[in-house]
mmCIF file of C-alpha atoms in Angstrom:
data_model
loop_
_atom_site.group_PDB
_atom_site.id
_atom_site.type_symbol
_atom_site.label_atom_id
_atom_site.label_comp_id
_atom_site.label_asym_id
_atom_site.label_seq_id
_atom_site.Cartn_x
_atom_site.Cartn_y
_atom_site.Cartn_z
ATOM 1 C CA MET A 5 186.801 117.006 136.140
ATOM 2 C CA THR A 6 188.870 118.848 138.856
ATOM 3 C CA ALA A 7 188.010 121.724 139.696
ATOM 4 C CA SER A 8 191.633 123.480 140.177
ATOM 5 C CA LEU A 9 195.128 122.831 139.395
ATOM 6 C CA ALA A 10 195.855 123.157 143.413
ATOM 7 C CA PRO A 11 197.944 120.226 144.358
ATOM 8 C CA GLU A 12 195.339 118.883 146.504
ATOM 9 C CA GLU A 13 192.454 119.143 144.252
ATOM 10 C CA LEU A 14 194.739 117.488 141.605
ATOM 11 C CA ARG A 15 195.111 113.802 143.958
ATOM 12 C CA GLU A 16 191.727 114.198 144.930
ATOM 13 C CA TYR A 17 190.382 114.098 140.953
ATOM 14 C CA PHE A 18 193.109 111.734 140.174
ATOM 15 C CA ALA A 19 192.526 109.256 143.119
ATOM 16 C CA GLY A 20 189.091 109.045 141.836
ATOM 17 C CA ARG A 21 190.353 108.171 138.643
ATOM 18 C CA LEU A 22 192.626 105.978 139.888
ATOM 19 C CA PRO A 23 190.331 102.607 139.819
ATOM 20 C CA GLU A 24 189.030 102.967 136.756
ATOM 21 C CA ARG A 25 192.573 103.064 135.616
ATOM 22 C CA LEU A 26 193.528 100.339 137.078
ATOM 23 C CA ALA A 27 191.107 97.805 135.984
ATOM 24 C CA GLU A 28 191.833 98.655 132.497
ATOM 25 C CA ILE A 29 195.125 97.801 132.783
ATOM 26 C CA GLU A 30 194.227 95.120 134.675
ATOM 27 C CA ASP A 31 191.579 93.848 131.633
ATOM 28 C CA ALA A 32 194.452 94.793 129.348
ATOM 29 C CA CYS A 33 196.491 92.040 131.525
ATOM 30 C CA ARG A 34 194.266 89.495 131.419
ATOM 31 C CA ALA A 35 193.543 90.388 127.223
ATOM 32 C CA ALA A 36 197.629 90.318 126.371
ATOM 33 C CA ARG A 37 197.897 87.181 128.552
ATOM 34 C CA ASP A 38 195.029 85.077 126.759
ATOM 35 C CA ALA A 39 196.538 86.712 123.407
ATOM 36 C CA GLY A 40 199.439 84.749 123.984
ATOM 37 C CA TRP A 41 201.721 87.894 124.865
ATOM 38 C CA THR A 42 201.231 89.047 121.391
ATOM 39 C CA GLY A 43 200.136 91.216 118.902
ATOM 40 C CA GLN A 44 197.334 94.336 119.848
ATOM 41 C CA PRO A 45 196.968 93.280 123.495
ATOM 42 C CA LEU A 46 200.395 92.996 124.604
ATOM 43 C CA ARG A 47 200.722 96.330 122.657
ATOM 44 C CA THR A 48 197.384 97.841 124.407
ATOM 45 C CA PHE A 49 198.450 96.875 128.146
ATOM 46 C CA HIS A 50 201.836 98.894 127.168
ATOM 47 C CA ARG A 51 200.057 101.724 125.768
ATOM 48 C CA LEU A 52 198.188 101.755 128.585
ATOM 49 C CA ALA A 53 201.244 101.528 131.377
ATOM 50 C CA HIS A 54 203.054 104.208 129.345
ATOM 51 C CA SER A 55 200.116 106.779 129.574
ATOM 52 C CA LEU A 56 199.909 105.785 133.466
ATOM 53 C CA ALA A 57 203.636 106.458 133.468
ATOM 54 C CA GLY A 58 203.290 109.522 132.214
ATOM 55 C CA SER A 59 200.470 110.926 134.070
ATOM 56 C CA GLY A 60 200.674 109.688 138.101
ATOM 57 C CA ALA A 61 203.245 112.066 138.819
ATOM 58 C CA THR A 62 201.396 115.338 137.182
ATOM 59 C CA PHE A 63 198.708 114.562 139.708
ATOM 60 C CA GLY A 64 200.725 114.062 142.719
ATOM 61 C CA PHE A 65 201.083 110.209 142.572
ATOM 62 C CA PRO A 66 204.681 110.225 141.872
ATOM 63 C CA GLU A 67 205.027 106.122 143.431
ATOM 64 C CA VAL A 68 202.246 105.277 140.595
ATOM 65 C CA SER A 69 204.630 106.980 137.444
ATOM 66 C CA GLU A 70 207.789 105.133 138.868
ATOM 67 C CA THR A 71 205.471 101.989 139.893
ATOM 68 C CA ALA A 72 203.793 101.943 135.415
ATOM 69 C CA ARG A 73 207.294 102.846 134.403
ATOM 70 C CA ASP A 74 208.665 99.648 135.575
ATOM 71 C CA LEU A 75 205.422 98.156 134.410
ATOM 72 C CA GLU A 76 206.160 99.559 131.022
ATOM 73 C CA HIS A 77 209.798 98.748 130.378
ATOM 74 C CA LEU A 78 209.219 94.741 131.737
ATOM 75 C CA LEU A 79 205.926 94.689 129.147
ATOM 76 C CA ALA A 80 209.143 96.471 126.065
ATOM 77 C CA GLY A 81 211.211 93.616 127.036
ATOM 78 C CA ILE A 82 208.517 91.335 126.784
ATOM 79 C CA MET A 83 207.494 92.999 123.228
ATOM 80 C CA GLU A 84 211.050 93.356 122.288
ATOM 81 C CA ASP A 85 211.738 89.710 123.241
ATOM 82 C CA GLY A 86 208.961 88.397 121.448
ATOM 83 C CA SER A 87 208.264 85.148 123.878
ATOM 84 C CA SER A 88 205.467 85.077 127.229
ATOM 85 C CA PRO A 89 206.860 86.044 130.109
ATOM 86 C CA GLY A 90 208.457 83.330 132.747
ATOM 87 C CA GLU A 91 207.798 82.674 136.017
ATOM 88 C CA PRO A 92 209.570 85.640 137.508
ATOM 89 C CA GLU A 93 208.348 87.926 134.580
ATOM 90 C CA MET A 94 204.676 86.721 135.651
ATOM 91 C CA ARG A 95 205.499 87.658 139.448
ATOM 92 C CA GLU A 96 206.834 90.724 138.611
ATOM 93 C CA ILE A 97 204.322 92.094 136.297
ATOM 94 C CA GLU A 98 201.478 90.951 139.504
ATOM 95 C CA GLY A 99 204.459 92.829 141.766
ATOM 96 C CA PHE A 100 203.413 95.865 140.269
ATOM 97 C CA LEU A 101 200.163 95.544 139.513
ATOM 98 C CA ALA A 102 199.824 94.790 143.425
ATOM 99 C CA GLY A 103 201.451 98.038 143.773
ATOM 100 C CA LEU A 104 198.687 100.196 141.946
ATOM 101 C CA ARG A 105 196.223 98.680 143.984
ATOM 102 C CA ARG A 106 197.882 99.625 147.017
ATOM 103 C CA SER A 107 198.089 103.610 145.757
ATOM 104 C CA ALA A 108 194.889 103.319 144.321
ATOM 105 C CA ALA A 109 193.292 101.775 147.287
ATOM 106 C CA SER A 110 194.899 104.226 149.697
ATOM 107 C CA MET B 30 210.177 143.066 113.376
ATOM 108 C CA THR B 31 208.248 141.530 117.072
ATOM 109 C CA ALA B 32 207.839 137.984 116.854
ATOM 110 C CA PRO B 33 204.144 137.065 116.830
ATOM 111 C CA VAL B 34 201.459 136.027 119.809
ATOM 112 C CA LEU B 35 201.050 132.506 120.612
ATOM 113 C CA ARG B 36 197.149 132.164 121.198
ATOM 114 C CA ARG B 37 196.239 129.659 119.801
ATOM 115 C CA ILE B 38 197.312 125.535 120.818
ATOM 116 C CA LEU B 39 195.854 122.718 119.268
ATOM 117 C CA PHE B 40 195.885 120.191 121.935
ATOM 118 C CA VAL B 41 196.376 116.338 121.126
ATOM 119 C CA GLU B 42 196.478 114.138 123.762
ATOM 120 C CA ASP B 43 193.773 110.736 123.507
ATOM 121 C CA ASP B 44 194.369 110.291 128.188
ATOM 122 C CA PRO B 45 191.535 112.311 128.977
ATOM 123 C CA ASP B 46 193.343 112.806 132.475
ATOM 124 C CA ILE B 47 196.543 114.521 131.239
ATOM 125 C CA GLN B 48 193.768 116.147 128.337
ATOM 126 C CA VAL B 49 191.915 117.795 131.294
ATOM 127 C CA VAL B 50 194.953 118.870 133.531
ATOM 128 C CA ALA B 51 196.525 120.217 130.218
ATOM 129 C CA GLY B 52 193.412 121.687 128.918
ATOM 130 C CA MET B 53 193.239 123.331 132.247
ATOM 131 C CA ALA B 54 197.248 124.516 132.685
ATOM 132 C CA LEU B 55 196.872 126.049 129.392
ATOM 133 C CA GLU B 56 193.913 127.959 129.255
ATOM 134 C CA SER B 57 193.512 129.474 132.434
ATOM 135 C CA LEU B 58 197.622 130.020 133.649
ATOM 136 C CA GLY B 59 198.550 130.129 129.663
ATOM 137 C CA GLY B 60 195.426 132.236 128.568
ATOM 138 C CA PHE B 61 195.804 130.198 125.308
ATOM 139 C CA ALA B 62 193.051 129.267 123.174
ATOM 140 C CA VAL B 63 192.976 125.160 123.666
ATOM 141 C CA LEU B 64 191.004 122.955 120.904
ATOM 142 C CA SER B 65 192.445 119.052 122.624
ATOM 143 C CA CYS B 66 191.604 115.969 120.581
ATOM 144 C CA GLY B 67 191.890 112.474 121.419
ATOM 145 C CA SER B 68 193.486 111.159 118.635
ATOM 146 C CA GLY B 69 195.396 112.154 115.838
ATOM 147 C CA ASN B 70 192.919 111.678 113.507
ATOM 148 C CA GLU B 71 190.208 113.779 114.621
ATOM 149 C CA ALA B 72 193.414 116.227 115.378
ATOM 150 C CA LEU B 73 193.962 115.876 111.289
ATOM 151 C CA SER B 74 189.776 116.646 110.355
ATOM 152 C CA ARG B 75 189.939 120.310 112.404
ATOM 153 C CA VAL B 76 192.897 121.625 112.499
ATOM 154 C CA SER B 77 192.492 123.551 109.552
ATOM 155 C CA GLU B 78 189.310 125.132 111.285
ATOM 156 C CA PHE B 79 190.737 125.956 114.112
ATOM 157 C CA SER B 80 194.018 127.248 113.144
ATOM 158 C CA PRO B 81 196.428 126.474 115.322
ATOM 159 C CA ASP B 82 200.225 128.608 115.923
ATOM 160 C CA LEU B 83 201.531 125.466 117.958
ATOM 161 C CA VAL B 84 200.137 121.927 117.930
ATOM 162 C CA LEU B 85 201.479 119.788 121.073
ATOM 163 C CA LEU B 86 201.249 116.406 120.542
ATOM 164 C CA ASP B 87 201.273 112.805 122.379
ATOM 165 C CA VAL B 88 203.589 110.122 120.888
ATOM 166 C CA MET B 89 202.150 107.245 122.018
ATOM 167 C CA MET B 90 198.260 106.963 121.206
ATOM 168 C CA PRO B 91 196.524 104.480 119.696
ATOM 169 C CA GLY B 92 196.173 103.981 115.840
ATOM 170 C CA MET B 93 197.874 106.607 114.229
ATOM 171 C CA ASP B 94 199.948 107.854 117.000
ATOM 172 C CA GLY B 95 201.932 111.029 117.315
ATOM 173 C CA PRO B 96 205.100 110.775 114.577
ATOM 174 C CA ALA B 97 202.632 109.642 112.530
ATOM 175 C CA THR B 98 200.249 112.864 112.488
ATOM 176 C CA LEU B 99 203.100 114.589 112.463
ATOM 177 C CA GLN B 100 204.342 113.040 109.281
ATOM 178 C CA ALA B 101 200.903 113.511 108.072
ATOM 179 C CA LEU B 102 200.255 117.187 108.998
ATOM 180 C CA ARG B 103 203.577 117.837 107.816
ATOM 181 C CA ARG B 104 202.122 116.524 103.884
ATOM 182 C CA GLN B 105 199.107 119.045 103.953
ATOM 183 C CA PRO B 106 200.119 122.671 103.276
ATOM 184 C CA ALA B 107 197.878 124.330 104.963
ATOM 185 C CA THR B 108 199.600 122.930 108.270
ATOM 186 C CA ALA B 109 202.769 121.853 107.506
ATOM 187 C CA GLY B 110 204.450 125.416 108.277
ATOM 188 C CA ILE B 111 202.834 124.579 112.410
ATOM 189 C CA PRO B 112 205.167 124.230 115.012
ATOM 190 C CA VAL B 113 204.733 121.053 116.710
ATOM 191 C CA VAL B 114 206.160 120.413 120.414
ATOM 192 C CA PHE B 115 206.099 116.609 121.360
ATOM 193 C CA MET B 116 204.748 115.748 124.645
ATOM 194 C CA THR B 117 205.859 112.064 126.037
ATOM 195 C CA ALA B 118 207.455 109.921 129.053
ATOM 196 C CA ARG B 119 210.400 108.570 126.124
ATOM 197 C CA VAL B 120 212.135 111.073 126.807
ATOM 198 C CA GLN B 121 215.958 109.118 125.861
ATOM 199 C CA ALA B 122 218.658 110.964 124.437
ATOM 200 C CA GLN B 123 218.155 109.144 121.401
ATOM 201 C CA GLU B 124 214.568 109.412 120.703
ATOM 202 C CA ILE B 125 214.235 113.184 121.171
ATOM 203 C CA ALA B 126 216.693 113.049 118.464
ATOM 204 C CA ARG B 127 214.602 111.240 116.552
ATOM 205 C CA TYR B 128 211.409 113.407 117.351
ATOM 206 C CA ARG B 129 213.803 116.178 115.615
ATOM 207 C CA GLU B 130 214.371 114.766 113.132
ATOM 208 C CA LEU B 131 210.845 113.789 111.942
ATOM 209 C CA GLY B 132 210.487 117.338 112.808
ATOM 210 C CA ALA B 133 209.455 118.468 115.985
ATOM 211 C CA ALA B 134 210.204 121.468 116.797
ATOM 212 C CA ASP B 135 211.108 120.044 120.526
ATOM 213 C CA VAL B 136 209.719 117.808 123.296
ATOM 214 C CA ILE B 137 208.327 118.667 126.523
ATOM 215 C CA ALA B 138 208.850 115.588 128.974
ATOM 216 C CA LYS B 139 205.992 113.698 130.711
ATOM 217 C CA PRO B 140 204.665 113.919 134.181
ATOM 218 C CA PHE B 141 205.107 117.573 133.906
ATOM 219 C CA ASP B 142 204.417 120.692 136.361
ATOM 220 C CA PRO B 143 201.099 121.736 135.310
ATOM 221 C CA MET B 144 201.381 124.544 137.452
ATOM 222 C CA THR B 145 204.522 124.994 134.981
ATOM 223 C CA LEU B 146 202.758 123.662 131.770
ATOM 224 C CA ALA B 147 202.153 126.962 130.230
ATOM 225 C CA ASP B 148 205.633 129.170 130.768
ATOM 226 C CA THR B 149 207.374 126.122 128.794
ATOM 227 C CA VAL B 150 205.298 126.195 125.973
ATOM 228 C CA ARG B 151 205.647 130.078 126.081
ATOM 229 C CA SER B 152 209.504 129.907 126.773
ATOM 230 C CA ILE B 153 209.740 127.202 123.717
ATOM 231 C CA TRP B 154 207.372 129.485 121.221
ATOM 232 C CA GLN B 155 209.894 132.526 122.031
ATOM 233 C CA SER B 156 212.820 130.194 121.195
ATOM 234 C CA LEU B 157 211.370 129.603 117.755
ATOM 235 C CA HIS B 158 210.730 132.903 117.381
ATOM 236 C CA SER B 159 214.287 134.176 118.581
#
């Protein structure tokens, strides 16, 4: 729980939450991959990326919102396409997750 | 005749961190009474008891999403007239048009500035009653 709405308090609060949120997204990525990039696991992965995109900047992490938004859009394309991501898309997904890990570690 | 005062907000949001910051922003900066619900189903089960003046509703939620929750509110006579404002990171023009067609009074974009959220909600309320 953040003590106040002061920017530094919000950043500290969210910095404490990021590792757990990132772990949730990485679990969702594995589940989506294991489910063949279809169905509820893929939708959950997409929703979690969307949620992080909508929250990062609110807590003073605009780079988290940007990276999560890019991931969200990529996943939306995969959902629309209805086929598994190829090598380039997998590298992009890993790149976005690596970016989020860096934000969580900083 | 003076416009009614906005006092009670039902906030429907599955993201626990957004619940925390928006709840604080609306209560401490806006002076509103806020009931936070983590899902559309929870909101529907508690809306009559709380009797909000306005509903602030996330769009993308697991299970019953924002649009489905709005439609359910519109189907109940007791809640059909409560203005609903969506909060979403999906703010493309065609999506906003769709939300309005569904009956949303307005849309607030995410990410939002917690320092101005209460003022934004109050402005929306005032424009609804002007």
